[in-house]
Amino acid sequence: MKSRFLEQWIDDYLAERRVRANSLIITIYGDFIAPHGGTVWLGSFIRLVEPLGLNERMVRTSVYRLSQDKWLVSEQIGRKSYYSLTASGRRRFEQAYRRIYDDRQEVWNGEWQLVIMPASFGGAQRDTLRKELSWAGFGAVAPTVLAHPSASSDTLLEILQDTGAHDKVVAMTSTTIGALSGRPLQDLALECWNLEEIGGKYREFIDRLRPVLRTLRSTRNLDPEQCFLVQALTMHEFRRTLLHDPLLPDQLMPNDWSGAVARELCRDVYRLTFSLAQQHLMAVCETPNGPLPPAAPYFYERFGGLEKATADLTVDQTY
């Protein structure tokens, strides 16, 4: 039996948020389809997302545009069209979802990644690089210098290669001299990243999801389709906020930062819904070889492990 509260929450969300089809389809592919091989019959995908307010015309238009943007590629087998993630699309998803599911860097050693753009590097390629670096959390500390306090260079190297800028800009690391916390560093963070706006978005997310978590905890027999819809909208909302979050070390953040609380709330909703959401996904979606294959092992590593005991999730917490 479906929860009346969750049904109303889903309807209200879709009415209030005016979800963009392209963006929501990216969320569904990245969160649900990618771990199962990344390929799905379009007809079954249309059935999957119809309760999210996306009709057949909207889905067909969106997947066509995503194909033009090299996110998806189509294959016709008989009378059925199958859409798969491209290699570049899969890399983009992996970059985005590492930010969502992987644990945050606990200890910062004061190291920064810097990208310096010479005056000779300009035009559309420069704009593309700045956009990709911004999505990865880099902030502009000067007009031609972007920086991020991280000791890992894997994401930066991927971006430079994908944008063709690896031999046109200067990438380097630097180290903070002196204390790794304090007012100057926090002031720099506030100047380079829009933390106040991002914090407000996190607080809105928390207020919106609190009653959902309470309902999930108190409902004995959850409905698989509702679990799928709640999880899809939760991850879509969290992804849209998180992708603007530079994920700075704690030493640079305001003391009342709401991002950690929002992530814990998102994690708990996910853990309570993922099993039945997967059940619904497998029942609806089809591939050229029949049902979706089982999820890849990395899927179960999300949020520190999805197969862990969920007993703690039944204990009420304050968010």
PDB file of C-alpha atoms in Angstrom:
ATOM      1  CA  MET A   1       0.000   0.000   0.000  1.00  0.00           C
ATOM      2  CA  LYS A   2       1.333   3.398  -0.994  1.00  0.00           C
ATOM      3  CA  SER A   3       1.967   6.088   1.589  1.00  0.00           C
ATOM      4  CA  ARG A   4      -0.421   9.022   1.193  1.00  0.00           C
ATOM      5  CA  PHE A   5       2.162  11.377   2.632  1.00  0.00           C
ATOM      6  CA  LEU A   6       4.875  10.294   0.182  1.00  0.00           C
ATOM      7  CA  GLU A   7       2.415  10.465  -2.711  1.00  0.00           C
ATOM      8  CA  GLN A   8       1.521  14.041  -1.782  1.00  0.00           C
ATOM      9  CA  TRP A   9       5.171  14.957  -1.206  1.00  0.00           C
ATOM     10  CA  ILE A  10       6.094  13.704  -4.691  1.00  0.00           C
ATOM     11  CA  ASP A  11       3.202  15.616  -6.289  1.00  0.00           C
ATOM     12  CA  ASP A  12       4.082  18.798  -4.401  1.00  0.00           C
ATOM     13  CA  TYR A  13       7.766  18.524  -5.307  1.00  0.00           C
ATOM     14  CA  LEU A  14       7.037  18.126  -9.015  1.00  0.00           C
ATOM     15  CA  ALA A  15       4.542  20.998  -8.935  1.00  0.00           C
ATOM     16  CA  GLU A  16       6.814  23.387  -7.042  1.00  0.00           C
ATOM     17  CA  ARG A  17      10.251  22.635  -8.445  1.00  0.00           C
ATOM     18  CA  ARG A  18       9.515  22.538 -12.194  1.00  0.00           C
ATOM     19  CA  VAL A  19      12.129  19.872 -12.827  1.00  0.00           C
ATOM     20  CA  ARG A  20      13.997  20.147 -16.136  1.00  0.00           C
ATOM     21  CA  ALA A  21      13.729  16.951 -18.156  1.00  0.00           C
ATOM     22  CA  ASN A  22      17.367  16.867 -19.293  1.00  0.00           C
ATOM     23  CA  SER A  23      18.698  17.342 -15.782  1.00  0.00           C
ATOM     24  CA  LEU A  24      16.400  14.735 -14.224  1.00  0.00           C
ATOM     25  CA  ILE A  25      17.193  12.182 -16.938  1.00  0.00           C
ATOM     26  CA  ILE A  26      20.912  12.714 -16.250  1.00  0.00           C
ATOM     27  CA  THR A  27      20.225  11.984 -12.578  1.00  0.00           C
ATOM     28  CA  ILE A  28      18.296   8.795 -13.417  1.00  0.00           C
ATOM     29  CA  TYR A  29      20.986   7.540 -15.790  1.00  0.00           C
ATOM     30  CA  GLY A  30      23.821   8.322 -13.415  1.00  0.00           C
ATOM     31  CA  ASP A  31      22.202   7.069 -10.223  1.00  0.00           C
ATOM     32  CA  PHE A  32      20.219   4.090 -11.500  1.00  0.00           C
ATOM     33  CA  ILE A  33      21.144   2.978 -15.033  1.00  0.00           C
ATOM     34  CA  ALA A  34      24.945   3.389 -14.990  1.00  0.00           C
ATOM     35  CA  PRO A  35      25.585   0.758 -12.259  1.00  0.00           C
ATOM     36  CA  HIS A  36      23.570  -1.735 -14.352  1.00  0.00           C
ATOM     37  CA  GLY A  37      25.683  -1.382 -17.496  1.00  0.00           C
ATOM     38  CA  GLY A  38      24.398   1.976 -18.719  1.00  0.00           C
ATOM     39  CA  THR A  39      22.061   0.673 -21.463  1.00  0.00           C
ATOM     40  CA  VAL A  40      18.262   0.621 -21.436  1.00  0.00           C
ATOM     41  CA  TRP A  41      15.390   0.282 -23.910  1.00  0.00           C
ATOM     42  CA  LEU A  42      13.857   3.711 -24.425  1.00  0.00           C
ATOM     43  CA  GLY A  43      10.287   2.404 -24.100  1.00  0.00           C
ATOM     44  CA  SER A  44      10.973   0.965 -20.659  1.00  0.00           C
ATOM     45  CA  PHE A  45      12.810   4.133 -19.607  1.00  0.00           C
ATOM     46  CA  ILE A  46       9.762   6.182 -20.590  1.00  0.00           C
ATOM     47  CA  ARG A  47       7.600   3.997 -18.345  1.00  0.00           C
ATOM     48  CA  LEU A  48      10.127   4.377 -15.523  1.00  0.00           C
ATOM     49  CA  VAL A  49      10.134   8.191 -15.515  1.00  0.00           C
ATOM     50  CA  GLU A  50       6.504   8.879 -16.434  1.00  0.00           C
ATOM     51  CA  PRO A  51       5.453   9.187 -12.742  1.00  0.00           C
ATOM     52  CA  LEU A  52       8.091  11.922 -12.437  1.00  0.00           C
ATOM     53  CA  GLY A  53       6.095  14.129 -14.801  1.00  0.00           C
ATOM     54  CA  LEU A  54       8.058  13.297 -17.965  1.00  0.00           C
ATOM     55  CA  ASN A  55       5.859  12.245 -20.871  1.00  0.00           C
ATOM     56  CA  GLU A  56       7.016  10.362 -23.945  1.00  0.00           C
ATOM     57  CA  ARG A  57       7.584  13.464 -26.071  1.00  0.00           C
ATOM     58  CA  MET A  58       9.689  15.125 -23.362  1.00  0.00           C
ATOM     59  CA  VAL A  59      11.838  12.019 -22.895  1.00  0.00           C
ATOM     60  CA  ARG A  60      12.427  11.500 -26.616  1.00  0.00           C
ATOM     61  CA  THR A  61      13.390  15.155 -27.047  1.00  0.00           C
ATOM     62  CA  SER A  62      15.717  15.070 -24.044  1.00  0.00           C
ATOM     63  CA  VAL A  63      17.561  11.860 -24.953  1.00  0.00           C
ATOM     64  CA  TYR A  64      18.060  13.236 -28.469  1.00  0.00           C
ATOM     65  CA  ARG A  65      19.624  16.392 -27.041  1.00  0.00           C
ATOM     66  CA  LEU A  66      21.754  14.394 -24.631  1.00  0.00           C
ATOM     67  CA  SER A  67      22.950  12.332 -27.591  1.00  0.00           C
ATOM     68  CA  GLN A  68      23.888  15.542 -29.432  1.00  0.00           C
ATOM     69  CA  ASP A  69      25.835  16.610 -26.343  1.00  0.00           C
ATOM     70  CA  LYS A  70      27.710  13.258 -26.287  1.00  0.00           C
ATOM     71  CA  TRP A  71      26.146  12.015 -23.046  1.00  0.00           C
ATOM     72  CA  LEU A  72      24.231   9.167 -24.684  1.00  0.00           C
ATOM     73  CA  VAL A  73      24.450   7.078 -27.833  1.00  0.00           C
ATOM     74  CA  SER A  74      21.534   5.209 -29.442  1.00  0.00           C
ATOM     75  CA  GLU A  75      21.318   1.812 -31.127  1.00  0.00           C
ATOM     76  CA  GLN A  76      18.350   0.518 -33.114  1.00  0.00           C
ATOM     77  CA  ILE A  77      17.621  -3.211 -32.759  1.00  0.00           C
ATOM     78  CA  GLY A  78      14.507  -4.205 -34.634  1.00  0.00           C
ATOM     79  CA  ARG A  79      11.829  -1.679 -33.752  1.00  0.00           C
ATOM     80  CA  LYS A  80      13.347  -0.758 -30.401  1.00  0.00           C
ATOM     81  CA  SER A  81      15.806   2.018 -29.594  1.00  0.00           C
ATOM     82  CA  TYR A  82      18.363   1.466 -26.850  1.00  0.00           C
ATOM     83  CA  TYR A  83      20.277   4.334 -25.281  1.00  0.00           C
ATOM     84  CA  SER A  84      23.661   3.854 -23.647  1.00  0.00           C
ATOM     85  CA  LEU A  85      26.132   6.076 -21.880  1.00  0.00           C
ATOM     86  CA  THR A  86      29.032   7.201 -24.029  1.00  0.00           C
ATOM     87  CA  ALA A  87      32.578   6.835 -22.697  1.00  0.00           C
ATOM     88  CA  SER A  88      32.763  10.590 -22.091  1.00  0.00           C
ATOM     89  CA  GLY A  89      29.306  10.554 -20.513  1.00  0.00           C
ATOM     90  CA  ARG A  90      30.386   7.805 -18.148  1.00  0.00           C
ATOM     91  CA  ARG A  91      33.476   9.812 -17.147  1.00  0.00           C
ATOM     92  CA  ARG A  92      31.309  12.847 -16.396  1.00  0.00           C
ATOM     93  CA  PHE A  93      28.994  10.744 -14.260  1.00  0.00           C
ATOM     94  CA  GLU A  94      31.893   9.196 -12.384  1.00  0.00           C
ATOM     95  CA  GLN A  95      33.320  12.638 -11.582  1.00  0.00           C
ATOM     96  CA  ALA A  96      29.949  13.897 -10.377  1.00  0.00           C
ATOM     97  CA  TYR A  97      29.005  10.869  -8.328  1.00  0.00           C
ATOM     98  CA  ARG A  98      32.380  10.543  -6.634  1.00  0.00           C
ATOM     99  CA  ARG A  99      31.509  13.915  -5.114  1.00  0.00           C
ATOM    100  CA  ILE A 100      28.157  12.573  -3.909  1.00  0.00           C
ATOM    101  CA  TYR A 101      28.970   9.122  -2.580  1.00  0.00           C
ATOM    102  CA  ASP A 102      32.616   9.157  -1.521  1.00  0.00           C
ATOM    103  CA  ASP A 103      33.572  10.198   1.982  1.00  0.00           C
ATOM    104  CA  ARG A 104      34.882  13.726   2.341  1.00  0.00           C
ATOM    105  CA  GLN A 105      38.567  14.403   2.866  1.00  0.00           C
ATOM    106  CA  GLU A 106      38.928  14.294   6.646  1.00  0.00           C
ATOM    107  CA  VAL A 107      42.341  15.922   7.079  1.00  0.00           C
ATOM    108  CA  TRP A 108      43.728  18.732   4.951  1.00  0.00           C
ATOM    109  CA  ASN A 109      47.491  19.068   4.701  1.00  0.00           C
ATOM    110  CA  GLY A 110      47.457  22.638   3.386  1.00  0.00           C
ATOM    111  CA  GLU A 111      48.067  21.675  -0.247  1.00  0.00           C
ATOM    112  CA  TRP A 112      46.342  23.501  -3.102  1.00  0.00           C
ATOM    113  CA  GLN A 113      45.896  22.715  -6.787  1.00  0.00           C
ATOM    114  CA  LEU A 114      46.390  25.751  -9.013  1.00  0.00           C
ATOM    115  CA  VAL A 115      45.547  26.265 -12.675  1.00  0.00           C
ATOM    116  CA  ILE A 116      47.117  29.344 -14.280  1.00  0.00           C
ATOM    117  CA  MET A 117      45.752  30.398 -17.669  1.00  0.00           C
ATOM    118  CA  PRO A 118      48.138  32.451 -19.835  1.00  0.00           C
ATOM    119  CA  ALA A 119      46.795  35.428 -21.787  1.00  0.00           C
ATOM    120  CA  SER A 120      47.305  33.470 -25.017  1.00  0.00           C
ATOM    121  CA  PHE A 121      44.742  30.872 -23.862  1.00  0.00           C
ATOM    122  CA  GLY A 122      41.297  32.236 -24.614  1.00  0.00           C
ATOM    123  CA  GLY A 123      38.073  31.807 -26.527  1.00  0.00           C
ATOM    124  CA  ALA A 124      35.560  28.988 -26.208  1.00  0.00           C
ATOM    125  CA  GLN A 125      38.144  26.482 -24.955  1.00  0.00           C
ATOM    126  CA  ARG A 126      39.015  28.748 -22.031  1.00  0.00           C
ATOM    127  CA  ASP A 127      35.320  29.166 -21.172  1.00  0.00           C
ATOM    128  CA  THR A 128      34.820  25.395 -21.300  1.00  0.00           C
ATOM    129  CA  LEU A 129      37.791  24.786 -19.016  1.00  0.00           C
ATOM    130  CA  ARG A 130      36.591  27.375 -16.483  1.00  0.00           C
ATOM    131  CA  LYS A 131      33.127  25.755 -16.450  1.00  0.00           C
ATOM    132  CA  GLU A 132      34.533  22.230 -15.982  1.00  0.00           C
ATOM    133  CA  LEU A 133      36.858  23.395 -13.208  1.00  0.00           C
ATOM    134  CA  SER A 134      34.002  25.217 -11.518  1.00  0.00           C
ATOM    135  CA  TRP A 135      31.934  22.015 -11.521  1.00  0.00           C
ATOM    136  CA  ALA A 136      34.909  20.266  -9.914  1.00  0.00           C
ATOM    137  CA  GLY A 137      34.955  22.844  -7.104  1.00  0.00           C
ATOM    138  CA  PHE A 138      37.692  25.215  -8.275  1.00  0.00           C
ATOM    139  CA  GLY A 139      37.337  28.871  -7.363  1.00  0.00           C
ATOM    140  CA  ALA A 140      38.828  31.963  -8.997  1.00  0.00           C
ATOM    141  CA  VAL A 141      41.427  33.469  -6.656  1.00  0.00           C
ATOM    142  CA  ALA A 142      42.438  35.838  -9.477  1.00  0.00           C
ATOM    143  CA  PRO A 143      41.110  36.454 -13.019  1.00  0.00           C
ATOM    144  CA  THR A 144      43.519  33.944 -14.557  1.00  0.00           C
ATOM    145  CA  VAL A 145      44.124  31.650 -11.541  1.00  0.00           C
ATOM    146  CA  LEU A 146      41.748  28.951 -10.307  1.00  0.00           C
ATOM    147  CA  ALA A 147      42.444  26.976  -7.152  1.00  0.00           C
ATOM    148  CA  HIS A 148      41.150  24.150  -5.006  1.00  0.00           C
ATOM    149  CA  PRO A 149      42.456  22.946  -1.621  1.00  0.00           C
ATOM    150  CA  SER A 150      42.974  19.281  -2.461  1.00  0.00           C
ATOM    151  CA  ALA A 151      45.944  16.950  -2.581  1.00  0.00           C
ATOM    152  CA  SER A 152      44.437  14.756  -5.333  1.00  0.00           C
ATOM    153  CA  SER A 153      45.194  15.591  -8.954  1.00  0.00           C
ATOM    154  CA  ASP A 154      43.224  12.800 -10.700  1.00  0.00           C
ATOM    155  CA  THR A 155      40.111  14.879 -11.420  1.00  0.00           C
ATOM    156  CA  LEU A 156      42.170  17.882 -12.535  1.00  0.00           C
ATOM    157  CA  LEU A 157      44.196  15.775 -14.986  1.00  0.00           C
ATOM    158  CA  GLU A 158      40.992  14.264 -16.410  1.00  0.00           C
ATOM    159  CA  ILE A 159      39.501  17.714 -16.970  1.00  0.00           C
ATOM    160  CA  LEU A 160      42.644  19.062 -18.630  1.00  0.00           C
ATOM    161  CA  GLN A 161      42.788  16.051 -20.954  1.00  0.00           C
ATOM    162  CA  ASP A 162      39.073  16.094 -21.800  1.00  0.00           C
ATOM    163  CA  THR A 163      39.107  19.828 -22.615  1.00  0.00           C
ATOM    164  CA  GLY A 164      42.379  19.655 -24.562  1.00  0.00           C
ATOM    165  CA  ALA A 165      43.955  22.216 -22.223  1.00  0.00           C
ATOM    166  CA  HIS A 166      46.698  19.999 -20.779  1.00  0.00           C
ATOM    167  CA  ASP A 167      49.374  21.676 -22.939  1.00  0.00           C
ATOM    168  CA  LYS A 168      47.900  25.196 -22.838  1.00  0.00           C
ATOM    169  CA  VAL A 169      47.713  26.032 -19.125  1.00  0.00           C
ATOM    170  CA  VAL A 170      50.025  25.690 -16.136  1.00  0.00           C
ATOM    171  CA  ALA A 171      48.879  23.255 -13.450  1.00  0.00           C
ATOM    172  CA  MET A 172      50.780  23.092 -10.178  1.00  0.00           C
ATOM    173  CA  THR A 173      50.470  22.491  -6.464  1.00  0.00           C
ATOM    174  CA  SER A 174      51.293  24.886  -3.655  1.00  0.00           C
ATOM    175  CA  THR A 175      51.276  24.615   0.127  1.00  0.00           C
ATOM    176  CA  THR A 176      49.860  26.932   2.739  1.00  0.00           C
ATOM    177  CA  ILE A 177      52.572  28.376   4.983  1.00  0.00           C
ATOM    178  CA  GLY A 178      51.563  28.703   8.594  1.00  0.00           C
ATOM    179  CA  ALA A 179      48.298  27.750  10.271  1.00  0.00           C
ATOM    180  CA  LEU A 180      45.827  25.707   8.213  1.00  0.00           C
ATOM    181  CA  SER A 181      42.828  27.433   9.756  1.00  0.00           C
ATOM    182  CA  GLY A 182      41.852  30.929  10.758  1.00  0.00           C
ATOM    183  CA  ARG A 183      40.058  34.047   9.600  1.00  0.00           C
ATOM    184  CA  PRO A 184      42.185  34.817   6.489  1.00  0.00           C
ATOM    185  CA  LEU A 185      41.571  31.381   4.983  1.00  0.00           C
ATOM    186  CA  GLN A 186      37.848  31.508   5.770  1.00  0.00           C
ATOM    187  CA  ASP A 187      37.647  35.013   4.270  1.00  0.00           C
ATOM    188  CA  LEU A 188      39.364  33.746   1.131  1.00  0.00           C
ATOM    189  CA  ALA A 189      36.880  30.884   0.892  1.00  0.00           C
ATOM    190  CA  LEU A 190      33.934  33.277   1.207  1.00  0.00           C
ATOM    191  CA  GLU A 191      35.395  35.510  -1.535  1.00  0.00           C
ATOM    192  CA  CYS A 192      36.160  32.705  -3.994  1.00  0.00           C
ATOM    193  CA  TRP A 193      33.155  30.459  -3.437  1.00  0.00           C
ATOM    194  CA  ASN A 194      29.516  31.415  -2.890  1.00  0.00           C
ATOM    195  CA  LEU A 195      29.253  29.547   0.400  1.00  0.00           C
ATOM    196  CA  GLU A 196      26.358  31.555   1.832  1.00  0.00           C
ATOM    197  CA  GLU A 197      24.094  30.726  -1.109  1.00  0.00           C
ATOM    198  CA  ILE A 198      25.156  27.074  -1.128  1.00  0.00           C
ATOM    199  CA  GLY A 199      24.541  26.815   2.624  1.00  0.00           C
ATOM    200  CA  GLY A 200      21.049  28.225   2.114  1.00  0.00           C
ATOM    201  CA  LYS A 201      20.342  25.578  -0.541  1.00  0.00           C
ATOM    202  CA  TYR A 202      21.457  22.868   1.873  1.00  0.00           C
ATOM    203  CA  ARG A 203      19.144  24.222   4.572  1.00  0.00           C
ATOM    204  CA  GLU A 204      16.226  24.153   2.103  1.00  0.00           C
ATOM    205  CA  PHE A 205      17.112  20.540   1.276  1.00  0.00           C
ATOM    206  CA  ILE A 206      17.131  19.606   4.966  1.00  0.00           C
ATOM    207  CA  ASP A 207      13.737  21.210   5.599  1.00  0.00           C
ATOM    208  CA  ARG A 208      12.245  19.487   2.547  1.00  0.00           C
ATOM    209  CA  LEU A 209      13.567  16.006   3.386  1.00  0.00           C
ATOM    210  CA  ARG A 210      13.101  15.843   7.155  1.00  0.00           C
ATOM    211  CA  PRO A 211       9.429  14.763   6.987  1.00  0.00           C
ATOM    212  CA  VAL A 212      10.267  12.242   4.258  1.00  0.00           C
ATOM    213  CA  LEU A 213      12.853  10.544   6.443  1.00  0.00           C
ATOM    214  CA  ARG A 214      10.427  10.420   9.366  1.00  0.00           C
ATOM    215  CA  THR A 215       7.795   8.811   7.146  1.00  0.00           C
ATOM    216  CA  LEU A 216      10.223   6.255   5.739  1.00  0.00           C
ATOM    217  CA  ARG A 217      11.277   5.269   9.241  1.00  0.00           C
ATOM    218  CA  SER A 218       7.721   4.916  10.507  1.00  0.00           C
ATOM    219  CA  THR A 219       6.209   3.083   7.512  1.00  0.00           C
ATOM    220  CA  ARG A 220       6.313  -0.687   7.877  1.00  0.00           C
ATOM    221  CA  ASN A 221       5.643  -1.781   4.267  1.00  0.00           C
ATOM    222  CA  LEU A 222       7.112   0.688   1.806  1.00  0.00           C
ATOM    223  CA  ASP A 223       6.048   0.650  -1.849  1.00  0.00           C
ATOM    224  CA  PRO A 224       8.847  -0.073  -4.395  1.00  0.00           C
ATOM    225  CA  GLU A 225       7.706   2.532  -6.921  1.00  0.00           C
ATOM    226  CA  GLN A 226       7.416   5.218  -4.248  1.00  0.00           C
ATOM    227  CA  CYS A 227      10.885   4.319  -2.999  1.00  0.00           C
ATOM    228  CA  PHE A 228      12.213   4.776  -6.527  1.00  0.00           C
ATOM    229  CA  LEU A 229      10.475   8.136  -6.959  1.00  0.00           C
ATOM    230  CA  VAL A 230      11.580   9.434  -3.555  1.00  0.00           C
ATOM    231  CA  GLN A 231      15.164   8.312  -4.113  1.00  0.00           C
ATOM    232  CA  ALA A 232      15.271   9.798  -7.624  1.00  0.00           C
ATOM    233  CA  LEU A 233      13.974  13.194  -6.480  1.00  0.00           C
ATOM    234  CA  THR A 234      16.167  13.184  -3.364  1.00  0.00           C
ATOM    235  CA  MET A 235      19.317  12.502  -5.362  1.00  0.00           C
ATOM    236  CA  HIS A 236      18.313  14.962  -8.055  1.00  0.00           C
ATOM    237  CA  GLU A 237      17.856  17.731  -5.479  1.00  0.00           C
ATOM    238  CA  PHE A 238      21.034  16.831  -3.600  1.00  0.00           C
ATOM    239  CA  ARG A 239      23.072  16.558  -6.808  1.00  0.00           C
ATOM    240  CA  ARG A 240      21.961  19.994  -8.001  1.00  0.00           C
ATOM    241  CA  THR A 241      23.102  21.553  -4.726  1.00  0.00           C
ATOM    242  CA  LEU A 242      26.246  19.493  -4.240  1.00  0.00           C
ATOM    243  CA  LEU A 243      27.613  20.197  -7.711  1.00  0.00           C
ATOM    244  CA  HIS A 244      27.911  23.863  -6.690  1.00  0.00           C
ATOM    245  CA  ASP A 245      29.653  22.919  -3.433  1.00  0.00           C
ATOM    246  CA  PRO A 246      33.464  23.101  -3.705  1.00  0.00           C
ATOM    247  CA  LEU A 247      33.772  20.542  -0.870  1.00  0.00           C
ATOM    248  CA  LEU A 248      36.380  22.566   0.928  1.00  0.00           C
ATOM    249  CA  PRO A 249      38.214  21.250   4.001  1.00  0.00           C
ATOM    250  CA  ASP A 250      36.565  21.888   7.352  1.00  0.00           C
ATOM    251  CA  GLN A 251      39.234  24.454   8.253  1.00  0.00           C
ATOM    252  CA  LEU A 252      37.932  26.770   5.512  1.00  0.00           C
ATOM    253  CA  MET A 253      34.230  26.382   6.248  1.00  0.00           C
ATOM    254  CA  PRO A 254      31.873  28.447   8.436  1.00  0.00           C
ATOM    255  CA  ASN A 255      31.242  26.925  11.860  1.00  0.00           C
ATOM    256  CA  ASP A 256      27.521  26.472  11.174  1.00  0.00           C
ATOM    257  CA  TRP A 257      27.973  24.805   7.767  1.00  0.00           C
ATOM    258  CA  SER A 258      24.862  22.783   6.839  1.00  0.00           C
ATOM    259  CA  GLY A 259      26.400  20.625   4.107  1.00  0.00           C
ATOM    260  CA  ALA A 260      27.412  17.759   6.408  1.00  0.00           C
ATOM    261  CA  VAL A 261      23.915  17.534   7.923  1.00  0.00           C
ATOM    262  CA  ALA A 262      22.337  17.537   4.453  1.00  0.00           C
ATOM    263  CA  ARG A 263      24.606  14.717   3.328  1.00  0.00           C
ATOM    264  CA  GLU A 264      23.749  12.595   6.387  1.00  0.00           C
ATOM    265  CA  LEU A 265      20.050  13.128   5.710  1.00  0.00           C
ATOM    266  CA  CYS A 266      20.493  12.209   2.042  1.00  0.00           C
ATOM    267  CA  ARG A 267      22.460   9.101   3.029  1.00  0.00           C
ATOM    268  CA  ASP A 268      19.768   7.890   5.424  1.00  0.00           C
ATOM    269  CA  VAL A 269      16.965   8.401   2.887  1.00  0.00           C
ATOM    270  CA  TYR A 270      19.062   6.542   0.309  1.00  0.00           C
ATOM    271  CA  ARG A 271      19.787   3.594   2.570  1.00  0.00           C
ATOM    272  CA  LEU A 272      16.111   3.220   3.469  1.00  0.00           C
ATOM    273  CA  THR A 273      14.909   3.303  -0.148  1.00  0.00           C
ATOM    274  CA  PHE A 274      17.624   1.784  -2.325  1.00  0.00           C
ATOM    275  CA  SER A 275      16.654  -1.887  -1.994  1.00  0.00           C
ATOM    276  CA  LEU A 276      12.999  -1.442  -3.002  1.00  0.00           C
ATOM    277  CA  ALA A 277      13.955   1.234  -5.555  1.00  0.00           C
ATOM    278  CA  GLN A 278      16.269  -1.303  -7.188  1.00  0.00           C
ATOM    279  CA  GLN A 279      13.444  -3.849  -7.157  1.00  0.00           C
ATOM    280  CA  HIS A 280      11.203  -1.432  -9.073  1.00  0.00           C
ATOM    281  CA  LEU A 281      14.000  -0.520 -11.494  1.00  0.00           C
ATOM    282  CA  MET A 282      14.701  -4.165 -12.347  1.00  0.00           C
ATOM    283  CA  ALA A 283      10.990  -4.858 -12.853  1.00  0.00           C
ATOM    284  CA  VAL A 284      10.514  -2.014 -15.354  1.00  0.00           C
ATOM    285  CA  CYS A 285      13.713  -1.583 -17.370  1.00  0.00           C
ATOM    286  CA  GLU A 286      14.892  -3.736 -20.265  1.00  0.00           C
ATOM    287  CA  THR A 287      18.129  -4.132 -22.218  1.00  0.00           C
ATOM    288  CA  PRO A 288      18.791  -5.873 -25.583  1.00  0.00           C
ATOM    289  CA  ASN A 289      19.486  -9.049 -23.565  1.00  0.00           C
ATOM    290  CA  GLY A 290      16.404  -8.880 -21.369  1.00  0.00           C
ATOM    291  CA  PRO A 291      16.274  -7.489 -17.803  1.00  0.00           C
ATOM    292  CA  LEU A 292      18.928  -5.162 -16.469  1.00  0.00           C
ATOM    293  CA  PRO A 293      22.058  -6.991 -15.278  1.00  0.00           C
ATOM    294  CA  PRO A 294      22.845  -6.887 -11.533  1.00  0.00           C
ATOM    295  CA  ALA A 295      24.401  -3.717 -10.205  1.00  0.00           C
ATOM    296  CA  ALA A 296      28.186  -3.510 -10.332  1.00  0.00           C
ATOM    297  CA  PRO A 297      30.029  -4.021  -7.021  1.00  0.00           C
ATOM    298  CA  TYR A 298      30.902  -0.322  -6.743  1.00  0.00           C
ATOM    299  CA  PHE A 299      27.194   0.461  -6.389  1.00  0.00           C
ATOM    300  CA  TYR A 300      27.156  -1.142  -2.930  1.00  0.00           C
ATOM    301  CA  GLU A 301      30.074   1.027  -1.787  1.00  0.00           C
ATOM    302  CA  ARG A 302      27.960   4.186  -1.925  1.00  0.00           C
ATOM    303  CA  PHE A 303      27.696   6.205   1.281  1.00  0.00           C
ATOM    304  CA  GLY A 304      30.191   3.967   3.012  1.00  0.00           C
ATOM    305  CA  GLY A 305      28.364   0.714   2.208  1.00  0.00           C
ATOM    306  CA  LEU A 306      24.722  -0.022   1.370  1.00  0.00           C
ATOM    307  CA  GLU A 307      24.679  -3.567   2.705  1.00  0.00           C
ATOM    308  CA  LYS A 308      25.507  -2.493   6.243  1.00  0.00           C
ATOM    309  CA  ALA A 309      22.893  -3.175   8.891  1.00  0.00           C
ATOM    310  CA  THR A 310      20.183  -0.506   8.823  1.00  0.00           C
ATOM    311  CA  ALA A 311      19.112  -0.913  12.436  1.00  0.00           C
ATOM    312  CA  ASP A 312      20.649   2.429  13.370  1.00  0.00           C
ATOM    313  CA  LEU A 313      18.475   4.144  10.782  1.00  0.00           C
ATOM    314  CA  THR A 314      15.355   3.365  12.776  1.00  0.00           C
ATOM    315  CA  VAL A 315      16.582   5.496  15.645  1.00  0.00           C
ATOM    316  CA  ASP A 316      15.195   9.017  15.406  1.00  0.00           C
ATOM    317  CA  GLN A 317      17.812  11.691  14.809  1.00  0.00           C
ATOM    318  CA  THR A 318      17.548  15.452  14.703  1.00  0.00           C
ATOM    319  CA  TYR A 319      18.458  17.118  11.430  1.00  0.00           C
TER     320      TYR A 319
END
